[in-house]
Every structure is written in C-alpha cells, then in structure tokens.
PDB file of C-alpha atoms in Angstrom:
ATOM      1  CA  MET B   1       2.336  13.620  -6.035  1.00  0.00           C
ATOM      2  CA  TRP B   2       1.830  13.611  -2.217  1.00  0.00           C
ATOM      3  CA  GLN B   3      -1.805  13.861  -0.510  1.00  0.00           C
ATOM      4  CA  ASP B   4      -2.024  16.035   2.055  1.00  0.00           C
ATOM      5  CA  ALA B   5      -4.521  14.355   4.158  1.00  0.00           C
ATOM      6  CA  ARG B   6      -2.294  11.263   4.769  1.00  0.00           C
ATOM      7  CA  PRO B   7       1.220  11.170   6.040  1.00  0.00           C
ATOM      8  CA  ILE B   8       4.074  10.416   3.628  1.00  0.00           C
ATOM      9  CA  TYR B   9       5.053   7.439   5.217  1.00  0.00           C
ATOM     10  CA  LEU B  10       1.998   5.502   5.134  1.00  0.00           C
ATOM     11  CA  GLN B  11       1.845   6.726   1.231  1.00  0.00           C
ATOM     12  CA  ILE B  12       5.028   5.404   0.711  1.00  0.00           C
ATOM     13  CA  ARG B  13       4.087   1.996   2.673  1.00  0.00           C
ATOM     14  CA  ASP B  14       1.246   1.718   0.273  1.00  0.00           C
ATOM     15  CA  LEU B  15       3.463   1.989  -2.778  1.00  0.00           C
ATOM     16  CA  ILE B  16       5.521  -0.834  -1.599  1.00  0.00           C
ATOM     17  CA  VAL B  17       2.499  -2.500  -1.056  1.00  0.00           C
ATOM     18  CA  ALA B  18       0.733  -2.094  -4.412  1.00  0.00           C
ATOM     19  CA  GLY B  19       4.293  -3.431  -5.335  1.00  0.00           C
ATOM     20  CA  ILE B  20       4.009  -6.336  -3.460  1.00  0.00           C
ATOM     21  CA  ILE B  21       0.669  -6.900  -4.726  1.00  0.00           C
ATOM     22  CA  ASP B  22       1.200  -6.358  -8.347  1.00  0.00           C
ATOM     23  CA  GLY B  23       4.079  -8.723  -8.437  1.00  0.00           C
ATOM     24  CA  ARG B  24       7.057  -5.913  -8.859  1.00  0.00           C
ATOM     25  CA  TYR B  25       8.262  -7.117  -5.581  1.00  0.00           C
ATOM     26  CA  ALA B  26       8.003 -11.090  -5.315  1.00  0.00           C
ATOM     27  CA  ALA B  27       8.758 -12.872  -2.146  1.00  0.00           C
ATOM     28  CA  GLY B  28      12.802 -12.847  -1.611  1.00  0.00           C
ATOM     29  CA  ASP B  29      13.195  -9.997  -3.872  1.00  0.00           C
ATOM     30  CA  PRO B  30      14.984  -6.778  -2.115  1.00  0.00           C
ATOM     31  CA  LEU B  31      13.296  -3.684  -1.555  1.00  0.00           C
ATOM     32  CA  PRO B  32      15.191  -0.488  -2.855  1.00  0.00           C
ATOM     33  CA  SER B  33      17.576   0.869   0.024  1.00  0.00           C
ATOM     34  CA  VAL B  34      16.312   3.631   1.901  1.00  0.00           C
ATOM     35  CA  ARG B  35      18.505   5.839   0.627  1.00  0.00           C
ATOM     36  CA  ALA B  36      17.613   5.255  -3.039  1.00  0.00           C
ATOM     37  CA  LEU B  37      13.822   5.388  -2.180  1.00  0.00           C
ATOM     38  CA  ALA B  38      14.280   8.705  -0.269  1.00  0.00           C
ATOM     39  CA  ALA B  39      16.269  10.143  -2.986  1.00  0.00           C
ATOM     40  CA  ASP B  40      13.722   8.861  -5.925  1.00  0.00           C
ATOM     41  CA  ARG B  41      10.687   9.820  -3.854  1.00  0.00           C
ATOM     42  CA  GLU B  42      12.638  13.343  -2.766  1.00  0.00           C
ATOM     43  CA  VAL B  43      11.682  12.590   1.000  1.00  0.00           C
ATOM     44  CA  ASN B  44      13.846  12.221   4.086  1.00  0.00           C
ATOM     45  CA  PRO B  45      15.328   9.156   4.632  1.00  0.00           C
ATOM     46  CA  LEU B  46      13.612   8.685   8.040  1.00  0.00           C
ATOM     47  CA  THR B  47      10.087   9.020   6.289  1.00  0.00           C
ATOM     48  CA  VAL B  48      11.393   5.994   4.150  1.00  0.00           C
ATOM     49  CA  SER B  49      12.678   4.258   6.946  1.00  0.00           C
ATOM     50  CA  LYS B  50       9.357   4.577   9.074  1.00  0.00           C
ATOM     51  CA  ALA B  51       7.324   3.029   5.753  1.00  0.00           C
ATOM     52  CA  TYR B  52       9.830   0.267   5.929  1.00  0.00           C
ATOM     53  CA  GLN B  53       9.561  -0.243   9.957  1.00  0.00           C
ATOM     54  CA  GLU B  54       5.493  -0.457   9.336  1.00  0.00           C
ATOM     55  CA  LEU B  55       6.134  -3.172   6.796  1.00  0.00           C
ATOM     56  CA  GLN B  56       8.669  -5.221   9.094  1.00  0.00           C
ATOM     57  CA  ASN B  57       6.255  -4.725  12.025  1.00  0.00           C
ATOM     58  CA  ALA B  58       3.596  -6.418   9.819  1.00  0.00           C
ATOM     59  CA  GLY B  59       5.666  -9.193   8.967  1.00  0.00           C
ATOM     60  CA  LEU B  60       5.725  -8.387   5.177  1.00  0.00           C
ATOM     61  CA  VAL B  61       9.269  -7.765   4.993  1.00  0.00           C
ATOM     62  CA  ALA B  62      12.627  -8.709   7.023  1.00  0.00           C
ATOM     63  CA  ALA B  63      16.055  -7.445   7.405  1.00  0.00           C
ATOM     64  CA  ARG B  64      18.728  -9.182   6.138  1.00  0.00           C
ATOM     65  CA  ARG B  65      22.136  -7.685   7.942  1.00  0.00           C
ATOM     66  CA  GLY B  66      24.095  -5.951   5.567  1.00  0.00           C
ATOM     67  CA  LEU B  67      21.847  -6.677   2.720  1.00  0.00           C
ATOM     68  CA  GLY B  68      18.742  -4.852   3.284  1.00  0.00           C
ATOM     69  CA  LEU B  69      15.174  -5.582   3.349  1.00  0.00           C
ATOM     70  CA  PHE B  70      13.443  -8.417   1.743  1.00  0.00           C
ATOM     71  CA  VAL B  71       9.978  -9.288   0.608  1.00  0.00           C
ATOM     72  CA  GLU B  72       8.878 -12.456   3.101  1.00  0.00           C
ATOM     73  CA  LYS B  73       7.395 -15.683   1.465  1.00  0.00           C
ATOM     74  CA  GLY B  74       3.448 -15.052   1.737  1.00  0.00           C
ATOM     75  CA  ALA B  75       3.316 -11.335   2.038  1.00  0.00           C
ATOM     76  CA  ARG B  76       1.328 -11.195  -1.211  1.00  0.00           C
ATOM     77  CA  ASP B  77      -1.364 -13.202   0.025  1.00  0.00           C
ATOM     78  CA  LYS B  78      -1.272 -11.920   3.180  1.00  0.00           C
ATOM     79  CA  LEU B  79      -1.690  -8.388   1.901  1.00  0.00           C
ATOM     80  CA  ILE B  80      -4.593  -9.388  -0.401  1.00  0.00           C
ATOM     81  CA  ALA B  81      -6.442 -10.634   2.380  1.00  0.00           C
ATOM     82  CA  SER B  82      -5.554  -7.818   4.582  1.00  0.00           C
ATOM     83  CA  GLU B  83      -6.310  -5.051   1.788  1.00  0.00           C
ATOM     84  CA  ARG B  84      -9.278  -6.846   0.955  1.00  0.00           C
ATOM     85  CA  GLU B  85     -10.701  -6.782   4.321  1.00  0.00           C
ATOM     86  CA  ALA B  86     -10.190  -2.835   4.746  1.00  0.00           C
ATOM     87  CA  PHE B  87     -11.435  -2.234   1.546  1.00  0.00           C
ATOM     88  CA  LEU B  88     -15.109  -3.712   2.459  1.00  0.00           C
ATOM     89  CA  ARG B  89     -15.031  -2.420   5.797  1.00  0.00           C
ATOM     90  CA  GLU B  90     -13.594   1.169   5.209  1.00  0.00           C
ATOM     91  CA  ASP B  91     -13.642   2.113   1.172  1.00  0.00           C
ATOM     92  CA  TRP B  92     -16.789   0.259   0.245  1.00  0.00           C
ATOM     93  CA  PRO B  93     -19.564   1.713   2.454  1.00  0.00           C
ATOM     94  CA  ARG B  94     -18.385   4.871   1.418  1.00  0.00           C
ATOM     95  CA  ILE B  95     -18.411   4.365  -2.101  1.00  0.00           C
ATOM     96  CA  ARG B  96     -21.634   2.800  -1.786  1.00  0.00           C
ATOM     97  CA  ARG B  97     -22.992   5.622  -0.375  1.00  0.00           C
ATOM     98  CA  HIS B  98     -21.868   7.744  -2.826  1.00  0.00           C
ATOM     99  CA  ILE B  99     -23.439   5.642  -5.733  1.00  0.00           C
ATOM    100  CA  ASP B 100     -26.687   5.587  -4.338  1.00  0.00           C
ATOM    101  CA  ARG B 101     -26.769   9.364  -3.759  1.00  0.00           C
ATOM    102  CA  LEU B 102     -25.839   9.774  -7.167  1.00  0.00           C
ATOM    103  CA  GLY B 103     -28.427   7.083  -8.121  1.00  0.00           C
ATOM    104  CA  ILE B 104     -26.309   4.917 -10.451  1.00  0.00           C
ATOM    105  CA  ALA B 105     -27.499   1.486 -10.994  1.00  0.00           C
ATOM    106  CA  SER B 106     -25.360  -1.559 -10.914  1.00  0.00           C
ATOM    107  CA  ALA B 107     -25.518  -2.243 -14.777  1.00  0.00           C
ATOM    108  CA  ASP B 108     -24.014   1.279 -15.413  1.00  0.00           C
ATOM    109  CA  LEU B 109     -21.063   0.157 -13.321  1.00  0.00           C
ATOM    110  CA  PHE B 110     -20.111  -2.486 -15.862  1.00  0.00           C
ATOM    111  CA  ALA B 111     -21.378  -1.155 -18.834  1.00  0.00           C
ATOM    112  CA  ASP B 112     -17.720  -0.519 -20.081  1.00  0.00           C
ATOM    113  CA  ALA B 113     -15.837  -3.210 -18.544  1.00  0.00           C
TER     114      ALA B 113
END
C-alpha cells in the first residue's frame, strides 16, 4: 500500500488532502483521531501526527482543544489551487515528455472520454 520512494507521513497527508478535495471532509468536519487513523492504516501514531502537523502548518485544519482537528473554511479551494499549481509545475512536464516520447497524439488521449 505505501510507496517506498515517498515518506509515509506525506502519503497520509495526501490521503487527507484527497479527502478534502473530494468532499469526504468538508469545512468544519472533524478528521479521524490520530490513534484511529494510525490503527486503520497500520502506522505509528507519530507518523499520523506528523502528517496532521503538515496540514495545520498549511492552515488547512485547526485543532480544537479536547475535540481534535477540524477542516478549516476555504481549505478545499486552497488545496485545489495549490494542487493544480503543483501538477502543472511538477507532474505535467514529466507526463508531457512521456507522451511525446511514446508518440501519443492528443486525440488518442481523449478517445475514450
């Protein structure tokens, strides 16, 4: 399940980010507790804590004393903008080179769509 090339805490962060973007976690919704997510994903709770800290540092979630972490208002829009920018800057050039290398026409990319 986990990719060796990327730290697990970043992969957990990405799971939560995808959940926010996909609407599984809306503004105001609580995130799973550190212990619950660690048990579910079979990882150390410190790994989940580190992922959650990344989300807090980015202003996407906030802690409520005694209640846990909650998705901040505007987190989804902020994530869509940043993930789109990262895709265009980092992923797309690599994908485009691969498409060109294989000689795939743009019509072929959308043939089944």
